[in-house]
CSV table of C-alpha atoms in Angstrom, one decimal:
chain,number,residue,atom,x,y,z
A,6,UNK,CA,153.2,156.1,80.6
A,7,UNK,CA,155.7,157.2,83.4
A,8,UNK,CA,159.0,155.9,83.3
A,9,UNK,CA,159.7,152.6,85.3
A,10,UNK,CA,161.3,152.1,88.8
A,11,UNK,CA,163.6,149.9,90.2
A,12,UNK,CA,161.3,148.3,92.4
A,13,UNK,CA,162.1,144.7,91.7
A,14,UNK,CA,158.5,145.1,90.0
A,15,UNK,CA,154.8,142.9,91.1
A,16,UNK,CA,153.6,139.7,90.5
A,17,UNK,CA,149.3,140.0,89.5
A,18,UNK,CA,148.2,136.6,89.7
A,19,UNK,CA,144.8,136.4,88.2
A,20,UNK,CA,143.7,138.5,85.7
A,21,UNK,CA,139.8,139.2,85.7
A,22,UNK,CA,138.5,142.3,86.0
A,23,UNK,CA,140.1,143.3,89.1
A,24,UNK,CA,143.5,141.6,88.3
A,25,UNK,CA,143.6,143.4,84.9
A,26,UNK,CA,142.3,146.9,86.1
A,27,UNK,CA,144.9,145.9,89.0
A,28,UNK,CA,148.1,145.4,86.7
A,29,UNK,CA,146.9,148.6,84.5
A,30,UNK,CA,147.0,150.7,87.3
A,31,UNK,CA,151.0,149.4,88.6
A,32,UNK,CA,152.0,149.6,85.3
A,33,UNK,CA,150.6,153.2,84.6
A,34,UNK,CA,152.1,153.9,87.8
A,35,UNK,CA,155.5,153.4,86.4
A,36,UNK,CA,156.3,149.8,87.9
A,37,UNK,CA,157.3,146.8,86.4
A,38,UNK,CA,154.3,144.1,86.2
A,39,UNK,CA,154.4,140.6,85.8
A,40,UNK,CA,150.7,139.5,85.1
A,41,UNK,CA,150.1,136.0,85.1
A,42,UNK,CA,147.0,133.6,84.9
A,43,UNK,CA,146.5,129.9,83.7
A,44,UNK,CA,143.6,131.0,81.1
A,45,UNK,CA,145.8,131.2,77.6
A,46,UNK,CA,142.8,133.4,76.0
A,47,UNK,CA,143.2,136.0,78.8
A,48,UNK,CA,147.0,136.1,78.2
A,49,UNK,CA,146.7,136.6,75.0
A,50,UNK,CA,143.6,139.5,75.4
A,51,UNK,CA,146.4,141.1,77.7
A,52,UNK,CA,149.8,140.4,76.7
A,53,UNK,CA,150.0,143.4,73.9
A,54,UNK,CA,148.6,146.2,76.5
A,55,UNK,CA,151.1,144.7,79.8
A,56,UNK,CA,155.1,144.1,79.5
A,57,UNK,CA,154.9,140.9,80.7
A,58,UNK,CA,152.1,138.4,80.9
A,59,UNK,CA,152.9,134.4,81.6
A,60,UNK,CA,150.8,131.8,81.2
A,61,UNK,CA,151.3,129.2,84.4
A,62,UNK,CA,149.7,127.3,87.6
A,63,UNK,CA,150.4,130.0,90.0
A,64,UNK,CA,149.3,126.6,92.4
A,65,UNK,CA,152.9,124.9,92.0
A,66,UNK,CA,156.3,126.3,93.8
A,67,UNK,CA,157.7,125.0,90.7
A,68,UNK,CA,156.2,126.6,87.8
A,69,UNK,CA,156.6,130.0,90.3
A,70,UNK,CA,160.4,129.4,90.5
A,71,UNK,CA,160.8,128.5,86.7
A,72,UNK,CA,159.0,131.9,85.8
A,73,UNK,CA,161.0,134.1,88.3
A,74,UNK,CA,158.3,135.0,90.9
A,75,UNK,CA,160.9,134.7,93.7
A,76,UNK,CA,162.7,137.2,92.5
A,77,UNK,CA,160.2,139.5,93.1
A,78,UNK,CA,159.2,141.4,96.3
A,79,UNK,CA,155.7,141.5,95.7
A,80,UNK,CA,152.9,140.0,94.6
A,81,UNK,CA,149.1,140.2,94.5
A,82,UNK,CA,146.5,137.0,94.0
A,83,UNK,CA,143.8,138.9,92.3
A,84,UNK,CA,141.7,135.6,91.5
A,85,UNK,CA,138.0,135.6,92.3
A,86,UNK,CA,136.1,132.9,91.3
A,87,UNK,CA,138.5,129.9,92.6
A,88,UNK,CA,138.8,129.7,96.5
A,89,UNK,CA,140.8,127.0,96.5
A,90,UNK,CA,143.4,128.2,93.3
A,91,UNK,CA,143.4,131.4,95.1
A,92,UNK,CA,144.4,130.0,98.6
A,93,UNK,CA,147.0,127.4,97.2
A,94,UNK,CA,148.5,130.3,95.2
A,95,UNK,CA,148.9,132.6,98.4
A,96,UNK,CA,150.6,129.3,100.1
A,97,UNK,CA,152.9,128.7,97.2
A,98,UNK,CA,154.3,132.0,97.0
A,99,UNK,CA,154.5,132.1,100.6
A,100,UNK,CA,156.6,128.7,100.2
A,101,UNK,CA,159.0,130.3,97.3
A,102,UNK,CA,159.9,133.3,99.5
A,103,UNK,CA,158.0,136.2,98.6
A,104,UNK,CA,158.1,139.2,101.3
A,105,UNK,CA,154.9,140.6,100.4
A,106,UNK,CA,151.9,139.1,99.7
A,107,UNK,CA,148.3,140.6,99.1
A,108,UNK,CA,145.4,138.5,98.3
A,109,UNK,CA,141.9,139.2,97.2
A,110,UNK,CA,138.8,138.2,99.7
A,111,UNK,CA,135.7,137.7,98.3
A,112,UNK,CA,134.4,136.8,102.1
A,113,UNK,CA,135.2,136.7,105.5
A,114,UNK,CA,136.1,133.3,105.8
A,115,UNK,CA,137.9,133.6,102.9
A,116,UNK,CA,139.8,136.1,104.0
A,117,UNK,CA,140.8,134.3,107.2
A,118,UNK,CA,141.9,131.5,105.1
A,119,UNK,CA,144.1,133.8,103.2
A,120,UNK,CA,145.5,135.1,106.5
A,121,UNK,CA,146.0,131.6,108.0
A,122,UNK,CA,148.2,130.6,104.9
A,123,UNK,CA,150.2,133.8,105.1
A,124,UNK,CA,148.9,136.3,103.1
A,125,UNK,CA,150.4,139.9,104.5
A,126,UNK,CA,147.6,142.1,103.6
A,127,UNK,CA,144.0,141.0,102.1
A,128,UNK,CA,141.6,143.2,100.2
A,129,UNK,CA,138.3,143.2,98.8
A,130,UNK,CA,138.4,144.7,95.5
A,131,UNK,CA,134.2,144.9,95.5
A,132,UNK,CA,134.8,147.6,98.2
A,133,UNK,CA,138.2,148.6,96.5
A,134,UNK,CA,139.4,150.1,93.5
A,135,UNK,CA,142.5,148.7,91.3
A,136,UNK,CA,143.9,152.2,91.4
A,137,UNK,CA,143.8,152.6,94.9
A,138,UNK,CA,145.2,149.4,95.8
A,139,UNK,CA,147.9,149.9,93.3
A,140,UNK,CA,149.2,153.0,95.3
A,141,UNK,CA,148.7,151.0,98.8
A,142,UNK,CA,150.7,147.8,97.0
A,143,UNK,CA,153.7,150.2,96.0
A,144,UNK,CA,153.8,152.9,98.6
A,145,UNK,CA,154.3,153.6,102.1
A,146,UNK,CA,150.9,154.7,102.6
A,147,UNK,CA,148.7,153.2,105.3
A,148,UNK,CA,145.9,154.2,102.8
A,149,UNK,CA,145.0,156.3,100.2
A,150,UNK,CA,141.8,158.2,98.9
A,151,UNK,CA,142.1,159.7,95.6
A,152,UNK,CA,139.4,162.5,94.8
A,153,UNK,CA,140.1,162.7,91.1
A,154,UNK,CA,141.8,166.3,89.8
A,155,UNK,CA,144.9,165.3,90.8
A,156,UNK,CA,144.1,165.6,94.5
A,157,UNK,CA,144.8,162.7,97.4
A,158,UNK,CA,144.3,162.2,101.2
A,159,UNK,CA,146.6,159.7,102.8
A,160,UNK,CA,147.4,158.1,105.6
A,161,UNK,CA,151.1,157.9,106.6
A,162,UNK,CA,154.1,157.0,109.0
A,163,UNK,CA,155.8,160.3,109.8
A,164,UNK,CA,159.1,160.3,108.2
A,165,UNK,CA,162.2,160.0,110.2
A,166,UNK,CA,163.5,162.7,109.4
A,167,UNK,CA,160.7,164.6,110.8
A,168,UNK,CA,160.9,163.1,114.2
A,169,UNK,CA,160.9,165.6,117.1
A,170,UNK,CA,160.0,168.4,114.8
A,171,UNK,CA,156.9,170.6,115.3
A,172,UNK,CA,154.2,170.2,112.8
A,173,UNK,CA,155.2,174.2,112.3
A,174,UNK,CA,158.5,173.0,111.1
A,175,UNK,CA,156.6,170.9,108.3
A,176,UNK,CA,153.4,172.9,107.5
A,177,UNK,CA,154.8,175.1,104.6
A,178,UNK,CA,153.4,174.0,101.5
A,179,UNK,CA,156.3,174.9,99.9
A,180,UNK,CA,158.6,172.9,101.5
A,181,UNK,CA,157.2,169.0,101.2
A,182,UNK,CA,153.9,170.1,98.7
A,183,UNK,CA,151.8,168.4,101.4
A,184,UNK,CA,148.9,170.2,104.2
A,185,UNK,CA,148.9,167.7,107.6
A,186,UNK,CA,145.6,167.6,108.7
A,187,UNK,CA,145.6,165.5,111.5
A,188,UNK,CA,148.1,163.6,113.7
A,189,UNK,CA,148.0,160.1,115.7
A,190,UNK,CA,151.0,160.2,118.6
A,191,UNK,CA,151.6,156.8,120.1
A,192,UNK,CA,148.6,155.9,122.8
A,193,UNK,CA,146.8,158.4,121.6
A,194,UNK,CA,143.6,159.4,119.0
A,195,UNK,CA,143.6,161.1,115.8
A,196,UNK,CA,143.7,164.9,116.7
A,197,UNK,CA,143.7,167.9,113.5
A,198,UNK,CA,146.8,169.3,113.4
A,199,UNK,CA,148.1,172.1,115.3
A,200,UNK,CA,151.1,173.9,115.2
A,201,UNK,CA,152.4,172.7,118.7
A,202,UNK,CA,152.2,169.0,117.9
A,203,UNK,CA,155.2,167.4,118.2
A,204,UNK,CA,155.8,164.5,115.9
A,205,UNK,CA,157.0,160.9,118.3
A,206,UNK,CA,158.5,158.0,116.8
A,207,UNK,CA,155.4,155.8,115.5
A,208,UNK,CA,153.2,158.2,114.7
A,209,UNK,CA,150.6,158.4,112.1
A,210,UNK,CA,149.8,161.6,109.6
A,211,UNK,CA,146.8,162.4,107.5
A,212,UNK,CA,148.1,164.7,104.8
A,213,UNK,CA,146.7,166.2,101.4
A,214,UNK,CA,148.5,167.4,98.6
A,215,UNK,CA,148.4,166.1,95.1
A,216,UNK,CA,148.9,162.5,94.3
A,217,UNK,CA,152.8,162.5,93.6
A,218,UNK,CA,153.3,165.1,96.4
A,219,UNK,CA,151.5,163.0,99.0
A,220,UNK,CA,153.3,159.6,97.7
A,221,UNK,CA,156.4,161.5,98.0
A,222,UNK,CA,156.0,162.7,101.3
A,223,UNK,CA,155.4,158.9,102.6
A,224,UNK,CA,158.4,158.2,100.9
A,225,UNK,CA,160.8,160.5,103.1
A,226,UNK,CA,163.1,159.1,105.2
């Protein structure tokens, strides 16, 4: 397991499949997880393979404050098969505080209740793996594909620190571990790459590298 950061760590509400597989993945990842779902049988399957798993009614601003979920910057409502605990979940951690706030769809109107109620981002883990939405949830990265061997494509903000510079300046593997492939300036489409391009405030790189090297390079300033 890699070593943990000082994150201020997630909140996985629900944890079925996708919640479990969800909370693996962060914690594997080297974040600090707190998993948390009402069943006692599946806090107890989980609470020797997680560093913190709470049993609660993620439903009541309450019980969230009493267990420390506002302290957190982050959290995900992986549950699936309750529209209506998943929903009241999203709106009480929206009422506690939390900044971020991702939320599992498992249709399009559910989705667009999620949104309504203020969920931030909303997934749907059918089309979606825990891994991959575990590097989306943490990172900077507008998304993610990971082709296994240690070998990613992302999507990502160019750094400020590379503003103005010529994607010549910030080709060489060498220097950031990364290839650009292609290149979104604002107004404009996705082009591939080419020396000449100029990278403007606002825009948008596709990159491949290795996992840490592209989650690193999203993480430049």
């Amino acid at each position: 397991m890699s070593a943990r950061r000082s994150d201020g760590g997630v909140a996985v509400v629900g944890l079925g499949r996708f919640g479990a597989h969800l909370a693996e993945s962060l914690t594997r990842l080297g974040h600090e997880v707190m998993a948390i779902d009402r069943n006692a049988e599946l806090v107890q399957r989980w609470s020797d393979r997680l560093d913190r798993v709470v049993q609660a009614d993620t439903t009541e601003e309450d019980v969230l404050r009493q267990i420390g979920v506002p302290d957190l910057p982050r959290a995900v409502v992986a549950i699936g098969a309750s529209v209506e605990a998943s929903v009241l979940s999203v709106l009480a951690l929206v009422e506690v505080g939390v900044p971020q706030i991702w939320a599992r769809a498992t249709s399009s109107k559910h989705a667009r209740i999620l949104s309504s109620v203020g969920a931030h981002h909303v997934i749907f883990p059918e089309a979606e793996t825990g891994e991959r939405v575990a590097h989306l949830i943490v990172t900077r990265m507008l998304d993610f594909i990971e082709f296994g061997d240690d070998f990613a494509i992302a999507k990502v903000h160019v750094p400020q620190s590379l503003v103005g510079q010529a994607l010549s300046q910030v080709r060489p593997i060498d220097r950031y571990g990364v290839r650009v492939l292609g290149a979104k300036l604002p107004g404009e489409p996705f082009r591939y790459a080419s020396d000449a391009t100029v990278l403007q405030e606002g825009s948008v790189l596709v990159v491949e590298g290795s996992i840490d090297q592209v989650q690193g390079f999203a993480e430049l300033g």
